Coordinates of C-alpha atoms and ligand atoms in Angstrom, one line a residue:
Chain T
M449 CA -39.2 144.1 143.2
K450 CA -41.4 141.1 143.6
Y451 CA -43.2 140.1 146.7
Q452 CA -44.4 136.9 148.3
R453 CA -47.2 137.7 150.7
E454 CA -50.1 136.2 152.4
L455 CA -53.2 138.0 151.0
V456 CA -56.6 137.8 152.6
V457 CA -59.7 137.1 150.5
L458 CA -61.7 140.2 151.2
R459 CA -64.4 139.5 148.7
K460 CA -65.4 136.6 146.5
E461 CA -68.0 137.0 143.8
N462 CA -69.3 134.5 141.3
L463 CA -69.5 136.3 137.9
N464 CA -71.0 133.5 135.9
P465 CA -71.1 129.7 136.1
A466 CA -67.4 129.4 135.2
C467 CA -65.8 132.5 136.5
F468 CA -65.3 134.1 139.9
L469 CA -63.6 137.2 141.2
L470 CA -61.4 137.4 144.2
E471 CA -60.4 140.7 145.8
L472 CA -57.2 140.0 147.8
K473 CA -56.0 142.4 150.5
S474 CA -52.5 143.0 151.5
T475 CA -51.7 144.2 155.0
D476 CA -48.7 146.1 153.7
S477 CA -49.1 148.8 151.0
L478 CA -48.8 147.7 147.4
C479 CA -46.0 148.5 145.1
E480 CA -46.7 149.9 141.6
I481 CA -48.5 147.3 139.5
L482 CA -48.6 147.6 135.7
P483 CA -51.6 146.6 133.5
G484 CA -50.8 143.2 132.0
Q485 CA -48.9 141.9 135.0
F486 CA -49.9 138.8 136.8
V487 CA -49.8 137.1 140.2
N488 CA -48.8 133.5 141.0
I489 CA -51.2 131.9 143.5
L490 CA -50.4 128.8 145.5
V491 CA -53.4 126.5 145.6
K492 CA -52.6 124.1 148.4
D493 CA -53.4 120.4 148.7
V494 CA -54.1 119.5 145.1
A495 CA -51.8 116.5 144.7
E496 CA -51.7 116.7 140.9
R497 CA -51.1 120.5 140.8
L498 CA -48.0 121.2 142.9
L499 CA -47.2 124.5 141.1
R500 CA -48.6 128.0 141.5
R501 CA -51.3 129.2 139.2
P502 CA -50.5 132.4 137.1
I503 CA -53.5 134.7 137.0
S504 CA -53.7 138.1 135.4
I505 CA -54.4 141.2 137.6
H506 CA -57.9 142.4 136.9
D507 CA -57.8 145.5 139.1
V508 CA -55.8 147.2 141.7
D509 CA -57.0 149.5 144.5
Y510 CA -54.0 151.3 146.1
N511 CA -56.2 152.9 148.8
A512 CA -57.6 149.6 150.0
N513 CA -54.4 147.7 149.2
T514 CA -56.3 145.2 147.2
I515 CA -55.6 143.2 144.0
S516 CA -58.5 141.6 142.2
V517 CA -58.3 138.6 139.9
V518 CA -60.9 136.8 137.8
V519 CA -60.5 133.0 137.6
Q520 CA -62.1 130.5 135.3
K521 CA -62.7 127.0 136.6
I522 CA -61.0 124.9 134.1
G523 CA -59.1 122.2 135.9
L524 CA -58.1 120.8 139.3
A525 CA -56.4 123.8 140.8
T526 CA -58.9 126.4 139.7
E527 CA -61.8 124.2 140.8
K528 CA -60.1 123.9 144.2
L529 CA -59.5 127.7 144.3
S530 CA -63.2 128.3 143.7
L531 CA -64.0 126.7 147.0
I532 CA -62.1 129.4 148.9
N533 CA -64.0 131.6 151.4
E534 CA -63.9 135.2 152.3
S535 CA -61.2 135.9 155.0
D536 CA -59.2 132.8 154.0
K537 CA -55.5 133.5 153.1
L538 CA -53.6 132.9 149.9
D539 CA -49.8 132.7 149.4
V540 CA -49.3 135.0 146.4
V541 CA -46.2 136.1 144.5
F542 CA -46.5 139.4 142.6
P543 CA -46.3 141.5 140.5
L544 CA -44.9 139.3 137.6
G545 CA -44.3 140.0 134.0
N546 CA -44.1 143.1 131.9
S547 CA -46.8 145.5 130.9
F548 CA -49.2 146.4 128.1
P549 CA -48.2 149.6 126.4
T550 CA -49.8 152.5 128.3
E551 CA -48.8 155.4 126.0
E552 CA -51.0 154.7 123.0
K553 CA -53.1 157.7 121.7
R554 CA -56.1 155.6 120.6
P555 CA -56.0 152.0 121.8
L556 CA -58.4 149.3 121.0
L557 CA -58.5 146.6 123.7
V558 CA -59.8 143.2 122.6
G559 CA -60.7 140.5 125.1
G560 CA -62.0 137.0 124.7
G561 CA -63.4 134.9 127.6
V562 CA -61.5 135.2 130.8
G563 CA -58.8 137.0 128.9
T564 CA -61.0 140.0 129.2
A565 CA -60.2 140.2 132.9
P566 CA -56.8 142.1 132.7
L567 CA -58.2 144.6 130.2
Y568 CA -60.2 146.3 133.0
Y569 CA -57.1 147.5 134.8
L570 CA -55.6 148.4 131.4
A571 CA -58.6 150.4 130.4
K572 CA -58.7 152.1 133.8
T573 CA -55.0 153.1 133.5
Y574 CA -55.8 154.8 130.1
Y575 CA -59.0 156.4 131.5
N576 CA -57.1 157.8 134.5
K577 CA -54.7 159.5 131.9
G578 CA -57.6 161.1 130.1
I579 CA -57.9 158.6 127.3
K580 CA -61.1 156.6 127.1
P581 CA -60.2 153.4 125.3
A582 CA -62.5 151.2 123.2
V583 CA -62.9 147.7 124.6
L584 CA -64.2 145.0 122.4
I585 CA -65.3 141.8 124.3
G586 CA -66.0 138.5 122.6
A587 CA -67.9 135.5 124.1
R588 CA -69.7 132.5 122.8
T589 CA -72.9 133.6 124.5
K590 CA -74.2 136.2 126.9
D591 CA -73.8 134.0 129.9
Q592 CA -70.1 134.1 129.5
L593 CA -69.8 137.9 129.8
F594 CA -68.9 139.5 133.1
L595 CA -68.7 142.9 134.7
I596 CA -69.8 144.7 131.5
D597 CA -71.1 147.7 133.5
K598 CA -67.8 148.0 135.3
Y599 CA -65.9 148.2 132.0
K600 CA -68.4 150.8 130.8
T601 CA -67.3 153.2 133.6
V602 CA -63.8 153.5 132.0
A603 CA -64.2 152.6 128.3
D604 CA -66.5 152.5 125.3
V605 CA -67.6 148.9 125.3
F606 CA -68.4 146.8 122.2
I607 CA -69.6 143.2 122.3
S608 CA -69.6 140.3 120.0
T609 CA -71.3 137.0 120.8
E610 CA -71.1 134.0 118.5
D611 CA -74.9 133.3 119.0
G612 CA -75.8 137.0 118.9
S613 CA -77.4 136.9 122.4
V614 CA -75.8 140.3 123.1
G615 CA -74.0 142.8 120.9
E616 CA -73.1 141.9 117.3
K617 CA -73.4 138.3 116.2
G618 CA -70.1 136.7 115.2
L619 CA -66.5 136.8 116.1
V620 CA -64.7 139.8 117.4
T621 CA -62.8 140.3 114.2
A622 CA -66.2 140.9 112.5
N623 CA -67.3 143.6 114.9
S624 CA -67.9 146.9 113.2
V625 CA -65.7 148.8 115.7
M626 CA -62.8 147.0 114.0
N627 CA -63.3 149.3 111.0
E628 CA -62.5 152.4 113.0
S629 CA -59.0 153.7 113.2
F630 CA -56.8 152.9 116.2
S631 CA -53.2 153.5 117.1
A632 CA -52.8 150.0 118.5
I633 CA -54.7 146.9 119.3
L634 CA -54.0 145.3 122.7
T635 CA -55.5 141.8 123.1
C636 CA -55.8 139.0 125.6
G637 CA -57.8 135.8 125.1
P638 CA -57.8 132.4 123.4
T639 CA -54.9 131.9 121.0
P640 CA -57.0 131.5 117.9
M641 CA -58.7 134.8 118.7
M642 CA -55.5 136.7 119.3
K643 CA -54.0 135.3 116.1
A644 CA -57.0 136.4 114.1
V645 CA -56.9 139.9 115.7
A646 CA -53.1 140.1 115.1
N647 CA -53.6 139.2 111.4
M648 CA -56.2 141.9 111.0
A649 CA -53.9 144.4 112.7
Q650 CA -51.1 143.4 110.4
E651 CA -53.2 143.9 107.3
R652 CA -54.1 147.3 108.5
Q653 CA -50.6 148.1 109.6
I654 CA -51.7 148.8 113.2
S655 CA -49.3 147.7 115.9
C656 CA -50.7 144.8 118.0
F657 CA -49.7 143.4 121.4
V658 CA -50.9 140.1 122.7
S659 CA -50.7 138.5 126.2
L660 CA -49.7 134.9 126.2
E661 CA -50.7 132.2 128.7
N662 CA -47.9 129.7 128.5
R663 CA -47.6 126.9 131.1
M664 CA -45.3 128.1 133.9
A665 CA -43.4 126.4 136.7
C666 CA -41.7 129.3 138.5
G667 CA -43.1 132.6 137.0
I668 CA -39.8 134.4 137.8
G669 CA -37.5 133.5 134.9
A670 CA -35.7 130.7 136.7
C671 CA -36.9 127.4 135.0
L672 CA -37.2 128.3 131.3
C673 CA -40.4 126.1 131.0
C674 CA -42.6 128.9 129.7
V675 CA -40.8 130.0 126.6
T676 CA -42.3 131.3 123.3
E677 CA -40.3 131.4 120.1
T678 CA -39.6 134.9 119.0
K679 CA -38.2 136.2 115.6
S680 CA -35.3 138.2 117.0
E681 CA -34.2 136.4 120.2
G682 CA -35.2 132.7 119.8
N683 CA -36.9 131.1 122.8
V684 CA -37.7 133.7 125.5
C685 CA -39.5 133.4 128.8
V686 CA -43.1 134.5 128.8
C687 CA -43.0 135.1 132.5
T688 CA -40.3 137.7 132.4
K689 CA -40.1 139.1 128.8
G690 CA -43.9 138.8 128.5
A691 CA -46.6 137.9 129.1
V692 CA -47.2 140.8 126.7
F693 CA -45.4 140.7 123.3
R694 CA -45.6 142.5 120.1
A695 CA -47.7 140.2 117.9
N696 CA -45.3 140.3 115.0
E697 CA -42.3 139.4 117.2
I698 CA -43.6 135.9 118.0
K699 CA -43.7 132.8 115.8
W700 CA -47.0 131.1 116.2
Chain E
M1053 CA -28.3 134.8 162.4
E1054 CA -26.1 131.9 161.4
D1055 CA -26.7 128.7 163.4
K1056 CA -23.3 127.0 163.8
R1057 CA -25.0 123.7 164.4
L1058 CA -26.0 123.6 160.7
N1059 CA -22.4 124.1 159.4
S1060 CA -21.6 121.2 157.0
T1061 CA -18.9 120.2 154.6
I1062 CA -18.8 118.4 151.3
G1063 CA -15.2 117.3 151.2
T1064 CA -13.2 120.5 151.0
L1065 CA -16.3 122.7 150.6
K1066 CA -17.4 124.5 153.7
L1067 CA -21.1 125.2 153.9
K1068 CA -23.1 127.4 156.4
N1069 CA -25.7 124.8 156.2
P1070 CA -26.4 121.7 154.2
L1071 CA -28.7 123.4 151.7
L1072 CA -27.8 123.9 148.1
T1073 CA -30.3 124.7 145.4
A1074 CA -30.5 122.4 142.4
S1075 CA -29.4 123.3 138.9
G1076 CA -32.1 124.4 136.5
T1077 CA -34.5 125.3 139.3
F1078 CA -32.7 128.4 140.7
G1079 CA -31.7 130.3 137.5
F1080 CA -28.5 132.2 138.3
G1081 CA -29.7 132.9 141.8
T1082 CA -30.5 136.5 141.2
E1083 CA -34.1 135.5 140.2
Y1084 CA -34.6 134.6 143.8
E1085 CA -33.0 137.7 145.5
D1086 CA -36.4 139.3 146.1
F1087 CA -37.4 136.3 148.2
L1088 CA -34.4 135.2 150.1
D1089 CA -30.8 136.2 151.0
L1090 CA -28.6 134.2 148.7
N1091 CA -25.8 134.3 151.2
S1092 CA -27.9 132.5 153.8
L1093 CA -27.8 129.3 151.7
G1094 CA -25.1 126.7 152.0
G1095 CA -24.6 127.3 148.3
F1096 CA -26.4 127.6 145.0
I1097 CA -26.0 125.7 141.8
V1098 CA -26.6 127.7 138.6
K1099 CA -28.2 126.6 135.3
G1100 CA -26.8 123.8 133.2
T1101 CA -24.0 125.4 131.0
T1102 CA -22.8 124.0 127.7
G1103 CA -19.9 124.8 125.4
E1104 CA -22.1 126.6 122.9
K1105 CA -25.4 128.4 123.1
R1106 CA -28.5 126.1 123.0
E1107 CA -32.1 126.9 122.2
G1108 CA -33.5 124.0 124.2
N1109 CA -36.6 122.1 123.3
P1110 CA -39.8 123.5 121.7
Y1111 CA -42.8 124.5 123.9
P1112 CA -44.6 122.8 125.8
R1113 CA -41.8 121.9 128.1
L1114 CA -43.8 121.3 131.3
A1115 CA -46.5 118.9 132.5
E1116 CA -47.8 118.5 136.0
T1117 CA -48.3 115.0 137.4
P1118 CA -49.3 113.6 140.8
S1119 CA -46.9 115.2 143.4
G1120 CA -44.5 116.3 140.7
M1121 CA -43.8 117.8 137.3
I1122 CA -42.1 116.7 134.1
N1123 CA -39.8 119.1 132.3
A1124 CA -38.1 119.0 128.9
V1125 CA -36.2 122.3 129.0
G1126 CA -33.4 120.7 127.1
L1127 CA -30.5 122.7 128.5
Q1128 CA -31.4 126.1 127.0
N1129 CA -28.5 128.4 127.9
K1130 CA -26.3 131.0 126.3
G1131 CA -23.1 128.9 126.5
V1132 CA -20.0 129.0 128.8
E1133 CA -18.4 132.1 127.2
Y1134 CA -21.5 134.2 127.8
F1135 CA -21.7 132.9 131.4
C1136 CA -18.1 133.8 132.1
K1137 CA -18.4 137.3 130.6
N1138 CA -21.9 138.4 131.5
I1139 CA -23.3 136.3 134.3
Y1140 CA -20.3 135.5 136.5
P1141 CA -19.5 139.2 137.2
Q1142 CA -23.1 139.8 138.4
I1143 CA -23.2 136.9 140.8
K1144 CA -19.7 136.4 142.1
G1145 CA -19.5 137.0 145.8
K1146 CA -23.2 136.5 146.5
N1147 CA -22.3 133.2 148.2
P1148 CA -19.0 131.4 148.9
N1149 CA -20.3 128.3 147.2
I1150 CA -21.6 129.2 143.8
I1151 CA -21.4 126.1 141.8
V1152 CA -21.7 125.7 138.0
N1153 CA -23.6 122.8 136.5
V1154 CA -21.6 121.6 133.5
S1155 CA -23.2 119.8 130.6
G1156 CA -22.2 118.7 127.2
S1157 CA -22.8 116.3 124.3
S1158 CA -19.2 115.2 123.9
I1159 CA -16.2 114.8 126.2
E1160 CA -14.5 117.7 124.4
E1161 CA -17.5 119.9 125.2
Y1162 CA -17.5 119.0 128.9
C1163 CA -13.7 119.6 129.1
K1164 CA -14.1 123.0 127.4
V1165 CA -16.7 124.2 129.9
A1166 CA -14.9 122.7 132.9
S1167 CA -11.6 124.3 132.0
M1168 CA -13.2 127.7 131.5
I1169 CA -15.0 127.6 134.8
N1170 CA -11.8 126.4 136.4
D1171 CA -10.4 129.9 135.7
L1172 CA -13.2 131.7 137.6
E1173 CA -11.8 132.6 140.9
T1174 CA -14.8 132.5 143.1
I1175 CA -16.4 129.3 141.8
P1176 CA -15.1 126.6 144.1
A1177 CA -16.7 123.6 142.4
I1178 CA -18.5 122.3 139.4
E1179 CA -21.3 119.8 139.2
L1180 CA -20.8 117.6 136.2
N1181 CA -24.2 116.6 134.8
I1182 CA -23.6 113.3 133.1
S1183 CA -27.2 112.6 132.3
C1184 CA -26.8 114.3 128.9
P1185 CA -26.8 112.2 125.7
N1186 CA -23.5 111.5 124.1
V1187 CA -24.0 112.4 120.4
K1188 CA -21.0 110.4 119.3
K1189 CA -22.4 107.3 120.9
G1190 CA -25.8 107.3 119.4
G1191 CA -27.3 109.6 122.0
M1192 CA -26.9 107.3 124.9
G1193 CA -26.5 109.1 128.2
F1194 CA -23.0 109.3 129.5
G1195 CA -24.3 108.5 132.9
V1196 CA -26.0 105.3 132.1
N1197 CA -22.9 103.3 131.3
K1198 CA -20.1 102.9 133.8
D1199 CA -17.3 103.1 131.2
M1200 CA -18.6 106.2 129.5
A1201 CA -19.3 107.8 132.9
A1202 CA -15.7 107.0 134.0
E1203 CA -14.3 108.3 130.8
V1204 CA -15.9 111.7 130.9
V1205 CA -15.0 112.1 134.6
T1206 CA -11.3 111.1 133.9
E1207 CA -11.0 113.6 131.1
V1208 CA -12.7 116.4 133.0
R1209 CA -10.5 115.6 136.1
K1210 CA -7.4 116.4 133.9
V1211 CA -8.5 120.0 133.2
Y1212 CA -10.5 120.8 136.4
K1213 CA -8.5 121.4 139.5
K1214 CA -11.1 122.3 142.1
H1215 CA -13.9 120.4 143.7
L1216 CA -15.5 118.1 141.2
I1217 CA -19.1 117.0 142.0
V1218 CA -20.5 114.4 139.6
K1219 CA -24.3 114.3 139.3
L1220 CA -25.8 110.8 138.7
T1221 CA -28.9 109.8 136.9
P1222 CA -31.4 107.4 138.5
N1223 CA -32.3 105.9 135.1
V1224 CA -29.8 103.0 135.3
T1225 CA -30.0 99.4 136.4
N1226 CA -27.2 99.6 139.0
I1227 CA -26.5 103.0 140.4
I1228 CA -23.8 101.7 142.8
E1229 CA -21.7 100.4 139.9
I1230 CA -21.8 103.9 138.2
A1231 CA -21.1 105.7 141.4
Q1232 CA -18.0 103.5 142.1
A1233 CA -16.7 104.0 138.6
V1234 CA -17.1 107.7 138.9
E1235 CA -15.4 107.7 142.3
K1236 CA -12.4 105.8 140.9
A1237 CA -12.2 108.2 137.9
G1238 CA -11.5 111.1 140.3
A1239 CA -14.8 112.7 141.5
D1240 CA -14.6 114.5 144.8
S1241 CA -18.2 114.0 145.6
L1242 CA -21.5 112.7 144.1
S1243 CA -24.9 114.4 143.8
L1244 CA -28.0 112.4 143.1
I1245 CA -30.5 112.1 141.7
N1246 CA -31.2 113.9 138.5
T1247 CA -34.8 113.7 137.2
V1248 CA -36.5 110.4 136.5
L1249 CA -37.3 109.6 132.9
A1250 CA -41.1 109.9 132.6
M1251 CA -44.1 110.8 130.4
A1252 CA -47.5 112.4 130.7
V1253 CA -50.5 112.1 128.3
D1254 CA -53.5 114.2 127.7
A1255 CA -56.4 111.8 127.5
E1256 CA -58.9 114.3 125.9
K1257 CA -56.5 115.5 123.2
Q1258 CA -55.0 112.0 122.9
K1259 CA -51.5 113.5 122.7
P1260 CA -48.4 113.7 124.9
L1261 CA -48.3 116.8 127.1
I1262 CA -44.8 117.8 126.3
S1263 CA -43.1 118.4 122.9
T1264 CA -40.4 115.8 123.4
I1265 CA -42.9 113.1 124.5
T1266 CA -40.7 112.0 127.4
G1267 CA -39.1 114.3 130.0
G1268 CA -37.7 114.4 133.5
L1269 CA -39.8 113.9 136.5
S1270 CA -39.0 115.9 139.7
G1271 CA -40.7 116.9 142.9
P1272 CA -42.0 114.8 145.9
A1273 CA -43.0 112.0 143.5
I1274 CA -39.4 111.0 143.2
K1275 CA -38.3 111.3 146.8
P1276 CA -38.6 107.6 147.7
I1277 CA -36.5 106.7 144.6
A1278 CA -33.9 109.3 145.5
L1279 CA -33.7 108.2 149.1
R1280 CA -33.1 104.6 148.0
C1281 CA -30.4 105.8 145.6
V1282 CA -28.6 107.9 148.2
W1283 CA -28.7 105.1 150.7
Q1284 CA -27.3 102.6 148.2
V1285 CA -24.6 104.9 146.9
S1286 CA -23.5 106.5 150.2
H1287 CA -22.8 103.1 151.8
N1288 CA -20.7 101.9 148.8
V1289 CA -18.4 104.9 148.1
N1290 CA -15.9 106.8 150.2
I1291 CA -16.6 110.3 149.0
P1292 CA -19.4 112.6 150.2
V1293 CA -22.9 112.3 148.7
I1294 CA -25.3 115.2 148.1
G1295 CA -29.0 114.1 148.2
I1296 CA -31.5 115.5 145.7
G1297 CA -35.1 114.6 144.8
G1298 CA -38.4 116.0 146.0
I1299 CA -37.1 117.8 149.1
M1300 CA -39.9 120.2 150.2
N1301 CA -39.1 120.8 153.9
A1302 CA -36.7 120.2 156.8
R1303 CA -38.0 116.8 157.5
D1304 CA -37.1 115.7 154.0
V1305 CA -33.6 117.1 154.5
V1306 CA -33.2 115.1 157.7
E1307 CA -34.3 111.9 155.9
F1308 CA -31.7 112.4 153.2
M1309 CA -29.0 113.0 155.8
L1310 CA -30.0 109.9 157.7
V1311 CA -29.6 107.7 154.7
G1312 CA -26.1 109.1 154.1
A1313 CA -26.2 112.6 152.4
S1314 CA -23.7 115.2 153.7
A1315 CA -25.7 117.9 152.1
V1316 CA -28.8 118.3 149.9
E1317 CA -30.1 120.2 146.9
I1318 CA -33.6 121.7 146.8
G1319 CA -35.1 121.9 143.3
T1320 CA -38.8 121.9 142.4
A1321 CA -39.7 123.2 145.8
N1322 CA -38.3 126.6 144.8
F1323 CA -41.0 126.9 142.2
V1324 CA -43.7 126.2 144.7
N1325 CA -42.3 128.5 147.3
P1326 CA -39.5 130.8 146.3
S1327 CA -38.5 131.4 149.9
V1328 CA -38.6 127.7 150.9
C1329 CA -34.9 127.5 151.7
T1330 CA -35.2 130.2 154.4
Q1331 CA -38.0 128.2 156.0
V1332 CA -36.1 124.9 155.8
I1333 CA -33.0 126.5 157.4
N1334 CA -35.1 127.7 160.3
D1335 CA -36.8 124.4 160.7
L1336 CA -33.5 122.6 160.7
S1337 CA -32.4 124.6 163.7
D1338 CA -35.7 123.6 165.4
Y1339 CA -34.9 120.0 164.6
C1340 CA -31.5 120.4 166.3
D1341 CA -33.2 121.8 169.3
R1342 CA -35.7 119.1 169.6
H1343 CA -33.2 116.3 169.0
K1344 CA -30.5 117.9 171.1
L1345 CA -27.9 117.8 168.2
N1346 CA -24.6 119.7 168.5
N1347 CA -24.4 119.5 164.8
I1348 CA -26.7 118.5 162.0
T1349 CA -23.9 116.3 160.6
E1350 CA -24.5 113.8 163.4
L1351 CA -27.4 112.6 161.3
I1352 CA -25.3 111.5 158.3
G1353 CA -25.6 107.9 157.5
K1354 CA -27.4 106.8 160.7
I1355 CA -29.5 104.5 158.5
Ligands
FAD141 C1 -49.7 135.0 132.5 C2 -50.9 134.2 132.7 C3 -52.1 134.8 133.0 C4 -53.3 134.1 133.2 N1 -54.4 134.7 133.6 C5 -55.5 134.1 133.9 C6 -56.7 134.7 134.4 O1 -56.7 135.9 134.6 N2 -57.7 134.0 134.7 C7 -57.8 132.6 134.6 O2 -58.8 132.0 134.9 N3 -56.7 132.0 134.1 C8 -55.6 132.6 133.7 N4 -54.4 132.0 133.3 C9 -54.5 130.5 133.1 C10 -54.4 129.8 134.4 O3 -53.2 129.9 134.9 C11 -54.7 128.3 134.2 O4 -56.0 128.1 133.6 C12 -54.7 127.5 135.5 O5 -53.4 127.4 136.0 C13 -55.2 126.1 135.3 O6 -55.0 125.3 136.4 P1 -56.0 124.1 136.6 O7 -55.3 123.1 137.5 O8 -57.3 124.5 137.1 O9 -56.2 123.5 135.2 P2 -55.3 122.4 134.5 O10 -55.9 121.1 134.7 O11 -53.8 122.5 134.8 O12 -55.3 122.8 132.9 C14 -56.4 123.4 132.3 C15 -56.3 123.0 130.8 O13 -55.0 123.0 130.3 C16 -54.7 121.8 129.7 N5 -53.3 121.4 129.9 C17 -52.8 120.8 131.0 N6 -51.4 120.6 130.9 C18 -51.1 121.2 129.8 C19 -49.8 121.4 129.1 N7 -48.7 120.9 129.6 N8 -49.8 122.0 127.9 C20 -50.9 122.5 127.4 N9 -52.1 122.3 128.0 C21 -52.2 121.7 129.1 C22 -55.6 120.8 130.3 O14 -55.9 119.8 129.4 C23 -56.9 121.6 130.6 O15 -57.7 121.8 129.4 C24 -53.3 132.7 133.0 C25 -52.1 132.0 132.7 C26 -50.9 132.7 132.5 C27 -49.7 132.0 132.1
FMN142 C1 -37.0 122.8 135.1 C2 -35.8 121.9 135.5 C3 -34.6 122.1 134.9 C4 -33.5 121.3 135.3 N1 -32.3 121.5 134.7 C5 -31.2 120.8 135.1 C6 -29.9 121.1 134.5 O1 -29.7 121.9 133.7 N2 -28.8 120.3 134.9 C7 -29.0 119.3 135.9 O2 -28.0 118.7 136.3 N3 -30.2 119.1 136.5 C8 -31.3 119.8 136.1 N4 -32.5 119.6 136.7 C9 -32.7 118.5 137.7 C10 -32.6 119.1 139.1 O3 -31.4 119.8 139.4 C11 -32.9 118.0 140.2 O4 -31.8 117.1 140.1 C12 -34.2 117.4 140.0 O5 -35.2 118.3 139.7 C13 -34.6 116.6 141.3 O6 -34.8 117.5 142.4 P1 -36.2 118.1 142.9 O7 -37.2 116.9 143.0 O8 -35.9 118.7 144.2 O9 -36.6 119.0 141.8 C14 -33.6 120.3 136.3 C15 -34.9 120.2 136.9 C16 -36.0 121.0 136.6 C17 -37.3 120.7 137.3
FES143 S1 -42.1 130.0 134.3 FE1 -40.1 129.6 134.9 S2 -39.0 130.8 133.5 FE2 -41.0 131.3 133.1

């Protein structure tokens, strides 16, 4: 079941110059939400951005009935959304998409940039099952990292920055944690990063799952705008069959 | 509860209210069941269906533009046989007016799809999408030439016995001429407009934003063009006209009815708000209250 609800901005926090967190409260209780799922937020009154913005779920608090998201200001709608105030309302459709696998014995979670956001809820899901996952976070520089201490409460955190300002210097694929053995790699971030991670996983014969960010119009499987080409089924909707895919299933 | 003042007709089709949903924007209806009651709609029009399975165009298929969007889905669908076997049983009975949008790249393909849909008991109408390119005529759209438009409608008319809606493209010099040719060829009603041929460019990357370079513009940006087309056509044919293009709210519906539409289709607005139709139906009742209408159909063609 999907819902369209007015959610109230309970808390807004600027995480770094580009990213902000919104904690959105529902008056009705929340349904089960899976890690890797996303919400579709209506940002009103942006003439050039009529459509909703798909944003990954960063965290869920079933007691408080809140969903948190982390948004990067990258264009007209996200800039407009960044002007929202606490206690304002947002029209949100959720939860959309499938899920990251949650049954891995020893998962490595790899995030790049704002793509790190959904990995918190994923890591927390594993942690609550008694598996403390490894989370590897990549960024260009230390200013782009966010909420590292929060991730540390549920995961073993490893960091790579391109300028070496924190953690190991270089790309995530060069991080030493990559040499340890894992049952699966689950990744979300810029496409070049996910491709590089998927290639490494392939070489080491570890299964790898990636979360795609295709352009979407409806988010519910109705328009077929968001497709990605797969090896076994041709063009499939990222919004319903994804956003999480087995890396070796997609042609990219 | 049903408001009888909203009851409408499109020729032989009886509608609870004048709202249909536009093909390609409403999936097979079931995608929207979490957000609205499908049976509260006047009807719904499912995805464009072709003779054979089609993969559609490569990604990216979507670009956002001022007050609108450009799409290049390219009729991705699993073909008419799959529809009849797998989709139809799931959706039949969900609304009295489930309409199939029929597409093709040859007259034979249109006829194949139309005759197979003709056998489906609870589908009272098809909407013939004649905006598709005719592969035998160098890819020119059937709907841009009055002779080609008339020919495909004539042939489909021979195999399709129920209500035949023909959907017109606005990308023509004289839409009245096409509408009249299609009426003469046996259409029971007309729906217009399909998307407007358009393009969007990424100035930073210096590239087109969608894979096919050009695509179809929809949304509020095309409403003034659509209103003009509906006004021109409805005053020059004797069959009912269904208005489509950028309808976002009840006020837009009223505008289309005033210029001659008997009913309307809501497209892109479903993406923005998946429960928009419920809102529009309620607001149309309010409009009837405020304007003391006994029936919404009193508005048709006042302008
Ligand atoms: C499943 C999913 C989950 C997501 N999760 C998050 C998240 O957690 N946090 C987050 O910040 N973002 C997330 N995104 C991305 C987010 O939806 C977009 O960044 C946002 O919609 C951009 O809106 P905008 O108007 O601000 O930017 P826009 O101006 O629309 O676009 C931003 C960038 O995309 C480019 N672009 C524009 N149109 C196209 C096109 N047709 N094809 C290719 N590129 C184009 C622009 O040039 C620009 O560089 C997610 C996307 C998806 C699909
Ligand atoms: C993503 C998308 C897919 C569409 N697919 C079809 C189609 O398969 N057949 C068709 O006749 N029209 C199709 N259309 C056109 C719509 O049915 C409608 O005519 C057009 O979008 C204008 O209405 P709107 O402005 O309310 O969206 C499509 C439109 C969109 C946006
Ligand atoms: S965004 Fe419409 S089908 Fe995925």
